[in-house]
Short mmCIF file of C-alpha atoms in Angstrom, two decimals:
data_model
loop_
_atom_site.label_atom_id
_atom_site.label_comp_id
_atom_site.label_asym_id
_atom_site.label_seq_id
_atom_site.Cartn_x
_atom_site.Cartn_y
_atom_site.Cartn_z
CA MET A 19 -7.04 102.77 -82.60
CA LEU A 20 -6.16 99.54 -84.39
CA ARG A 21 -8.21 100.59 -87.41
CA LEU A 22 -6.51 104.01 -87.57
CA THR A 23 -3.13 102.31 -87.43
CA TYR A 24 -4.21 100.04 -90.25
CA VAL A 25 -5.29 103.04 -92.35
CA TYR A 26 -1.96 104.76 -91.66
CA ARG A 27 -0.01 101.65 -92.66
CA ASN A 28 -1.96 101.39 -95.90
CA LEU A 29 -1.28 105.02 -96.78
CA THR A 30 2.44 104.67 -96.16
CA ARG A 31 2.68 101.36 -97.98
CA ASN A 32 3.11 103.20 -101.28
CA THR A 33 4.22 106.63 -100.14
CA ARG A 34 4.88 107.96 -103.62
CA ARG A 35 1.37 107.13 -104.78
CA SER A 36 -0.20 108.67 -101.68
CA VAL A 37 1.83 111.87 -102.04
CA MET A 38 1.10 112.16 -105.75
CA THR A 39 -2.62 111.64 -105.14
CA SER A 40 -2.62 114.34 -102.45
CA ALA A 41 -0.76 116.67 -104.82
CA ALA A 42 -3.29 115.92 -107.58
CA VAL A 43 -5.95 117.22 -105.20
CA ALA A 44 -3.91 120.07 -103.72
CA LEU A 45 -3.11 121.80 -107.01
CA PRO A 46 -6.74 122.03 -108.20
CA ILE A 47 -7.70 123.24 -104.73
CA VAL A 48 -5.13 126.06 -105.08
CA ILE A 49 -6.79 127.10 -108.33
CA PHE A 50 -10.21 126.77 -106.68
CA VAL A 51 -9.17 129.00 -103.77
CA LEU A 52 -7.63 131.70 -105.98
CA SER A 53 -10.53 131.72 -108.41
CA THR A 54 -13.09 131.88 -105.62
CA ALA A 55 -11.17 134.70 -103.93
CA VAL A 56 -11.21 136.75 -107.14
CA ILE A 57 -14.92 136.11 -107.66
CA ASP A 58 -15.67 137.09 -104.04
CA GLY A 59 -13.54 140.23 -104.47
CA ILE A 60 -15.51 141.22 -107.57
CA THR A 61 -18.77 140.59 -105.72
CA ARG A 62 -17.65 142.80 -102.81
CA PHE A 63 -16.62 145.51 -105.26
CA LEU A 64 -19.99 145.43 -107.02
CA ASP A 65 -21.90 145.44 -103.72
CA ASN A 66 -19.89 148.48 -102.64
CA SER A 67 -20.72 150.19 -105.96
CA ALA A 68 -24.41 149.58 -105.36
CA ARG A 69 -24.21 151.32 -101.96
CA GLN A 70 -22.79 154.52 -103.45
CA LEU A 71 -26.08 155.62 -105.07
CA ARG A 72 -24.33 156.72 -108.25
CA LEU A 73 -25.35 156.65 -111.88
CA ALA A 74 -22.79 156.08 -114.62
CA ILE A 75 -23.33 157.84 -117.95
CA THR A 76 -21.50 156.82 -121.12
CA GLN A 77 -21.88 157.45 -124.82
CA LYS A 78 -24.74 155.25 -126.05
CA THR A 79 -22.83 153.59 -128.89
CA SER A 80 -19.65 152.73 -127.00
CA ILE A 81 -17.81 153.52 -123.80
CA VAL A 82 -14.72 154.48 -125.83
CA ASN A 83 -16.59 157.39 -127.44
CA PRO A 84 -16.32 160.50 -125.25
CA LEU A 85 -19.10 162.84 -124.18
CA PRO A 86 -18.96 166.66 -124.27
CA GLU A 87 -18.32 168.33 -120.94
CA GLY A 88 -21.36 170.53 -121.60
CA HIS A 89 -23.56 167.57 -120.69
CA ARG A 90 -22.76 168.18 -117.04
CA ARG A 91 -24.67 171.48 -116.83
CA LYS A 92 -27.65 169.97 -118.63
CA ILE A 93 -27.73 167.03 -116.22
CA GLU A 94 -27.49 169.36 -113.22
CA SER A 95 -30.40 171.38 -114.62
CA LEU A 96 -32.68 168.39 -114.11
CA ASP A 97 -32.61 169.15 -110.37
CA PRO A 98 -32.37 172.92 -109.75
CA THR A 99 -32.68 172.39 -105.98
CA GLY A 100 -29.58 170.17 -105.83
CA THR A 101 -31.24 167.89 -103.29
CA ARG A 102 -31.79 164.89 -105.55
CA ILE A 103 -28.72 165.19 -107.78
CA LEU A 104 -25.96 165.86 -105.27
CA ALA A 105 -23.00 166.00 -107.66
CA VAL A 106 -22.12 165.40 -111.30
CA CYS A 107 -18.49 164.50 -111.91
CA GLY A 108 -16.92 164.07 -115.33
CA LEU A 109 -13.99 161.65 -115.61
CA ARG A 110 -11.36 161.29 -118.30
CA TRP A 111 -9.13 158.22 -118.37
CA ILE A 112 -5.50 158.67 -119.42
CA GLY A 113 -3.98 155.42 -118.07
CA GLY A 114 -0.27 156.01 -118.32
CA GLN A 115 2.99 154.73 -116.93
CA ARG A 116 6.27 156.03 -115.61
CA GLU A 117 9.13 156.64 -117.97
CA ASN A 118 11.10 153.42 -118.60
CA ASP A 119 8.66 151.47 -116.41
CA PRO A 120 6.18 149.12 -118.14
CA MET A 121 3.88 148.98 -115.11
CA PRO A 122 0.48 150.35 -116.25
CA LEU A 123 -1.19 153.00 -114.12
CA SER A 124 -4.90 153.62 -113.70
CA THR A 125 -5.04 157.40 -113.88
CA LEU A 126 -8.22 159.42 -114.14
CA GLY A 127 -8.81 163.14 -114.53
CA VAL A 128 -11.91 164.36 -112.68
CA ASP A 129 -13.93 167.54 -112.16
CA HIS A 130 -12.17 168.85 -109.09
CA ASP A 131 -15.10 170.88 -107.78
CA THR A 132 -17.51 167.93 -107.50
CA PHE A 133 -15.09 165.04 -106.99
CA VAL A 134 -15.11 165.08 -103.20
CA GLU A 135 -18.91 165.05 -102.97
CA ALA A 136 -19.34 162.51 -105.75
CA PHE A 137 -16.88 160.05 -104.17
CA PRO A 138 -17.25 160.41 -100.39
CA GLU A 139 -15.91 156.88 -99.83
CA HIS A 140 -12.39 158.30 -100.30
CA ARG A 141 -12.81 160.00 -96.91
CA LEU A 142 -10.42 162.88 -97.55
CA ASP A 143 -9.63 165.17 -94.63
CA ARG A 144 -9.85 168.95 -94.74
CA GLU A 145 -6.14 169.43 -95.40
CA GLU A 146 -6.24 167.09 -98.39
CA ILE A 147 -9.36 168.79 -99.79
CA ASP A 148 -7.79 172.24 -99.48
CA ALA A 149 -4.64 171.08 -101.24
CA TRP A 150 -6.76 169.47 -103.97
CA GLN A 151 -8.68 172.70 -104.58
CA ARG A 152 -5.57 174.88 -104.40
CA ASP A 153 -3.06 172.99 -106.55
CA LYS A 154 -3.98 172.44 -110.20
CA GLN A 155 -1.21 169.84 -110.53
CA ALA A 156 -2.52 167.90 -107.56
CA LEU A 157 -2.37 164.13 -107.75
CA MET A 158 -3.96 161.72 -105.27
CA VAL A 159 -2.51 158.22 -105.36
CA GLY A 160 -4.01 155.00 -104.01
CA ARG A 161 -1.89 153.98 -101.04
CA ASN A 162 -0.93 150.54 -102.41
CA THR A 163 0.21 152.07 -105.67
CA ALA A 164 2.13 154.74 -103.75
CA THR A 165 3.85 152.07 -101.66
CA GLN A 166 4.67 149.97 -104.70
CA LEU A 167 6.20 152.92 -106.56
CA GLY A 168 7.84 154.47 -103.51
CA TRP A 169 5.90 157.70 -103.92
CA LYS A 170 5.31 160.05 -100.99
CA VAL A 171 3.24 163.16 -100.30
CA GLY A 172 5.01 166.28 -101.54
CA GLN A 173 6.92 164.46 -104.26
CA ARG A 174 6.78 165.59 -107.90
CA VAL A 175 6.24 162.79 -110.42
CA THR A 176 5.87 162.54 -114.17
CA ILE A 177 3.38 160.25 -115.92
CA MET A 178 3.43 159.31 -119.58
CA PRO A 179 -0.27 159.19 -120.63
CA SER A 180 -1.64 156.36 -122.77
CA VAL A 181 -3.81 158.73 -124.81
CA PRO A 182 -2.99 161.58 -127.24
CA PRO A 183 -1.12 163.86 -127.18
CA TYR A 184 1.14 161.56 -125.11
CA THR A 185 2.83 164.58 -123.56
CA PRO A 186 4.58 163.77 -120.26
CA ILE A 187 2.55 165.33 -117.43
CA GLU A 188 4.12 166.49 -114.18
CA PHE A 189 2.09 166.15 -111.00
CA HIS A 190 2.43 167.07 -107.37
CA ILE A 191 1.39 164.31 -104.96
CA ILE A 192 -0.88 165.78 -102.27
CA SER A 193 -2.30 162.58 -100.79
CA THR A 194 -1.88 158.82 -100.69
CA MET A 195 -5.51 158.41 -99.63
CA GLU A 196 -4.90 156.48 -96.42
CA LYS A 197 -8.61 156.13 -95.60
CA ALA A 198 -9.90 155.38 -99.11
CA GLU A 199 -11.35 152.05 -100.15
CA ASP A 200 -9.71 152.42 -103.57
CA VAL A 201 -6.02 151.67 -103.02
CA VAL A 202 -4.94 151.55 -106.65
CA THR A 203 -6.29 154.45 -108.75
CA LEU A 204 -4.57 157.80 -109.34
CA TRP A 205 -6.78 160.91 -109.45
CA PHE A 206 -5.90 164.32 -110.88
CA ARG A 207 -7.73 167.48 -111.90
CA ARG A 208 -9.25 167.39 -115.37
CA ASP A 209 -8.91 171.14 -115.85
CA TYR A 210 -5.12 170.66 -115.71
CA PHE A 211 -5.32 168.18 -118.58
CA GLU A 212 -7.51 170.60 -120.54
CA GLU A 213 -4.79 173.24 -120.23
CA ILE A 214 -2.24 170.80 -121.63
CA LEU A 215 -4.53 170.03 -124.58
CA LYS A 216 -4.90 173.75 -125.33
CA GLY A 217 -1.15 174.06 -125.44
CA GLU A 218 -0.92 171.26 -127.99
CA GLY A 219 -3.08 173.08 -130.56
CA LYS A 220 -6.38 172.28 -132.26
CA GLU A 221 -5.26 168.82 -133.34
CA TYR A 222 -6.44 167.45 -130.02
CA PRO A 223 -10.10 168.13 -129.09
CA GLU A 224 -10.83 169.70 -125.73
CA GLY A 225 -13.83 169.60 -123.47
CA LEU A 226 -14.47 165.86 -123.56
CA VAL A 227 -14.96 163.34 -120.80
CA SER A 228 -14.89 159.54 -120.91
CA PHE A 229 -17.99 159.20 -118.73
CA TYR A 230 -19.92 160.88 -115.93
CA PHE A 231 -20.79 159.74 -112.45
CA VAL A 232 -23.90 161.26 -110.88
CA LYS A 233 -24.29 161.10 -107.10
CA CYS A 234 -27.98 160.84 -106.20
CA GLY A 235 -29.78 161.45 -102.93
CA SER A 236 -31.70 158.18 -102.81
CA LYS A 237 -32.46 154.97 -104.64
CA ALA A 238 -35.72 156.49 -105.91
CA ASP A 239 -33.78 159.44 -107.34
CA MET A 240 -31.46 157.04 -109.15
CA ASP A 241 -34.37 155.24 -110.76
CA HIS A 242 -35.96 158.56 -111.77
CA PHE A 243 -32.90 160.24 -113.29
CA ARG A 244 -31.67 157.09 -115.00
CA GLN A 245 -34.55 157.53 -117.43
CA GLU A 246 -34.66 161.34 -117.43
CA ILE A 247 -31.03 161.74 -118.46
CA ASP A 248 -31.28 159.39 -121.43
CA ARG A 249 -34.56 161.03 -122.45
CA MET A 250 -32.92 164.46 -122.39
CA PHE A 251 -30.18 163.48 -124.83
CA ALA A 252 -32.25 161.18 -127.04
CA GLY A 253 -31.98 162.12 -130.72
CA THR A 254 -28.83 164.22 -130.25
CA LEU A 255 -25.39 163.51 -131.67
CA ASP A 256 -24.23 162.46 -128.21
CA GLU A 257 -26.94 160.16 -126.92
CA THR A 258 -26.26 158.69 -123.52
CA LYS A 259 -26.58 155.34 -121.83
CA THR A 260 -27.30 155.70 -118.12
CA SER A 261 -27.09 152.83 -115.64
CA ASP A 262 -26.46 152.44 -111.94
CA GLU A 263 -22.82 152.09 -110.98
CA LYS A 264 -23.09 148.39 -110.12
CA THR A 265 -24.54 147.58 -113.56
CA PHE A 266 -21.91 149.74 -115.27
CA MET A 267 -19.06 148.07 -113.41
CA ASN A 268 -20.50 144.62 -113.95
CA GLU A 269 -20.71 145.23 -117.71
CA PHE A 270 -17.16 146.58 -117.69
CA ILE A 271 -15.87 143.50 -115.86
CA THR A 272 -17.85 141.16 -118.08
CA GLN A 273 -16.22 142.71 -121.13
CA GLN A 274 -12.85 141.77 -119.62
CA PHE A 275 -13.11 138.12 -120.78
CA ASP A 276 -16.27 137.64 -118.63
CA LEU A 277 -13.99 136.98 -115.69
CA PRO A 278 -16.46 135.77 -112.99
CA ARG A 279 -18.13 133.27 -115.32
CA ASN A 280 -14.86 131.93 -116.71
CA LEU A 281 -13.32 131.60 -113.27
CA THR A 282 -16.37 129.69 -112.08
CA ILE A 283 -16.00 127.31 -115.04
CA LEU A 284 -12.27 126.98 -114.34
CA SER A 285 -12.95 126.14 -110.68
CA ALA A 286 -15.51 123.49 -111.60
CA MET A 287 -13.18 121.93 -114.17
CA THR A 288 -10.24 121.73 -111.78
CA VAL A 289 -12.39 120.08 -109.11
CA PHE A 290 -13.63 117.60 -111.72
CA VAL A 291 -10.04 116.81 -112.74
CA ALA A 292 -9.16 116.28 -109.08
CA VAL A 293 -12.06 113.83 -108.70
CA ILE A 294 -10.90 111.85 -111.76
CA ALA A 295 -7.28 111.75 -110.57
CA ALA A 296 -8.20 110.70 -107.03
CA MET A 297 -10.71 108.13 -108.26
CA ASN A 298 -8.09 106.57 -110.55
CA ALA A 299 -5.56 106.41 -107.71
CA MET A 300 -8.02 104.81 -105.29
CA SER A 301 -9.13 102.26 -107.90
CA MET A 302 -5.50 101.25 -108.47
CA ASN A 303 -5.00 101.08 -104.72
CA VAL A 304 -7.92 98.68 -104.22
CA ARG A 305 -7.03 96.59 -107.27
CA ASP A 306 -3.56 95.99 -105.83
CA ARG A 307 -5.11 94.85 -102.54
CA ILE A 308 -7.86 92.52 -103.70
CA SER A 309 -6.25 89.51 -102.04
CA GLU A 310 -5.78 91.44 -98.81
CA ILE A 311 -9.40 92.58 -98.70
CA ALA A 312 -10.60 89.08 -99.56
CA THR A 313 -8.46 87.67 -96.78
CA LEU A 314 -9.88 90.15 -94.28
CA LYS A 315 -13.40 89.18 -95.20
CA ALA A 316 -12.44 85.49 -95.00
CA LEU A 317 -11.19 86.11 -91.46
CA GLY A 318 -14.56 87.50 -90.48
CA PHE A 319 -14.31 91.22 -91.10
CA SER A 320 -17.52 92.54 -92.61
CA GLY A 321 -18.01 94.17 -95.98
CA LEU A 322 -18.83 97.42 -94.19
CA PHE A 323 -15.40 97.30 -92.57
CA ALA A 324 -13.78 97.09 -96.00
CA LEU A 325 -15.99 99.94 -97.26
CA ALA A 326 -15.14 102.16 -94.29
CA LEU A 327 -11.46 101.33 -94.60
CA ILE A 328 -11.22 102.44 -98.23
CA LEU A 329 -13.39 105.50 -97.71
CA ALA A 330 -11.25 106.56 -94.74
CA GLU A 331 -8.09 106.26 -96.82
CA SER A 332 -9.62 108.27 -99.65
CA LEU A 333 -10.92 111.00 -97.31
CA LEU A 334 -7.57 111.24 -95.52
CA ILE A 335 -5.51 111.52 -98.71
CA CYS A 336 -7.82 114.11 -100.29
CA GLY A 337 -8.29 115.97 -96.99
CA LEU A 338 -4.54 116.39 -96.60
CA GLY A 339 -4.33 117.57 -100.22
CA GLY A 340 -7.14 120.04 -99.60
CA LEU A 341 -5.47 121.31 -96.44
CA ALA A 342 -2.20 121.95 -98.27
CA GLY A 343 -3.97 123.49 -101.28
CA SER A 344 -5.98 125.93 -99.17
CA LEU A 345 -3.44 126.88 -96.51
CA GLY A 346 -0.72 127.60 -99.09
CA PRO A 347 -2.55 130.53 -100.78
CA TYR A 348 -3.97 131.68 -97.41
CA ILE A 349 -0.52 132.00 -95.84
CA ALA A 350 1.01 133.49 -99.00
CA PHE A 351 -1.62 136.23 -99.37
CA THR A 352 -2.01 136.93 -95.65
CA TYR A 353 1.47 136.82 -94.12
CA THR A 354 3.90 137.52 -97.00
CA PRO A 355 4.50 140.61 -99.21
CA LEU A 356 1.97 139.13 -101.64
CA ARG A 357 -0.77 140.53 -99.37
CA LYS A 358 -0.04 143.96 -100.83
CA ILE A 359 -0.48 142.89 -104.42
CA ASN A 360 -2.74 145.20 -106.43
CA ILE A 361 -5.39 143.74 -108.66
CA PRO A 362 -7.48 146.01 -110.90
CA VAL A 363 -11.12 146.41 -109.89
CA ILE A 364 -11.03 144.27 -106.73
CA GLN A 365 -8.13 146.36 -105.37
CA THR A 366 -6.77 143.98 -102.73
CA PHE A 367 -6.61 140.20 -102.85
CA GLU A 368 -8.05 138.65 -99.70
CA ILE A 369 -8.37 134.98 -98.80
CA PRO A 370 -10.46 134.64 -95.63
CA PHE A 371 -9.88 131.64 -93.39
CA ALA A 372 -13.50 130.59 -93.93
CA MET A 373 -12.59 129.98 -97.54
CA CYS A 374 -9.90 127.52 -96.40
CA ILE A 375 -12.50 125.58 -94.43
CA LYS A 376 -14.79 125.60 -97.46
CA SER A 377 -11.95 124.33 -99.67
CA VAL A 378 -11.12 121.50 -97.27
CA LEU A 379 -14.78 120.47 -97.33
CA VAL A 380 -14.61 120.46 -101.13
CA ALA A 381 -11.51 118.26 -100.92
CA LEU A 382 -13.32 115.87 -98.57
CA GLY A 383 -16.15 115.77 -101.09
CA ILE A 384 -13.60 114.81 -103.74
CA GLY A 385 -12.34 112.07 -101.42
CA LEU A 386 -15.87 110.79 -100.88
CA LEU A 387 -16.53 110.60 -104.62
CA ALA A 388 -13.14 109.08 -105.35
CA GLY A 389 -13.57 106.35 -102.75
CA ALA A 390 -17.23 105.60 -103.43
CA TRP A 391 -16.84 103.14 -106.30
CA PRO A 392 -13.77 101.22 -105.03
CA SER A 393 -15.32 100.89 -101.59
CA TRP A 394 -18.59 99.69 -103.10
CA LEU A 395 -16.66 97.01 -105.02
CA ALA A 396 -14.94 95.98 -101.79
CA LEU A 397 -18.31 95.78 -100.03
CA ARG A 398 -19.76 93.55 -102.75
CA MET A 399 -16.62 91.47 -103.19
CA LYS A 400 -17.16 87.69 -103.08
CA VAL A 401 -14.26 86.10 -101.21
CA VAL A 402 -14.14 82.87 -103.18
CA ALA A 403 -14.40 84.60 -106.55
CA ALA A 404 -11.75 87.17 -105.60
CA LEU A 405 -9.27 84.52 -104.43
CA ARG A 406 -9.97 82.35 -107.46
CA ASN A 407 -9.26 85.21 -109.87
CA LEU A 408 -5.87 85.69 -108.25
CA GLU A 409 -4.82 82.13 -108.98
#
């Protein structure tokens, strides 16, 4: 108890320095927690993509080059029985935003007749499916996006597309996809967009899709048709590049500034900065107390006592910083309106409590490293030499 009191008195001796050192650890831990949460979210998203048994087909030269919609029938012809290729769905991205609202929307036109089977994870009920098949202007909105924009089922909305001909498109919201895993994306019928293009004249080409998704019956079927599809279109003007959905999404995310890798580097750098800052603070702390440590050892306290004392102070300061740095984001993204924030790809931003524990352990590791050298110097300190140098 006496030793704990002594540690407490030392920490409060220079309160400003202790608080600043804890803050120097807390802020990097905040960045560490947020970066790790994003990386974990991307990993969950990719693992979910792998479970869907889907192939993604793009134009071989670039994803921005469209494919003809006629490819769908040729792909379906590879499995006349329909037992290995369950559905082929063409998608066309139009992005978009509301009028006088800069918020970007992720809007995709899809083949309405195969969409439900190709994307069963949306878990649409019979009423929603019937409305989707019946209404050419149907729009299904991810529930977080719907909440953010104040949209409700039955409402008519207008979206300004990000692609030519930039004609405002009116939709009829039929679902906010309450059971879907995707809470952000907007889905509409591609045949409706084709009608709009026809009305704009020949200046805008029709019958194109951005990419295809092919729902397969098994992992073996995916491996088989991944090669068969590319072989079918080899040597044509519209050669394809076929990959499983996880690989496709991973490449897409990597093209966005290689986010997982850069966040990992950022996390490592911030932890390193925290170690340097804490180590500098602890070294200054010990330097200011050389006479005190020498006196303790002269009174009979061992070198191990001095080592344990400094390590305890370092662990406590960094541990408190880690606790603040991890609990802050956890509370903000779990119990405040920030929990509904939408992030592209990973959909929802989650910080599990286990990550807080992990972050505190990282902070304790920082404290151990920061206190290692000063405590070693205290252990090896010669009383006579230390007191003589102070004269």
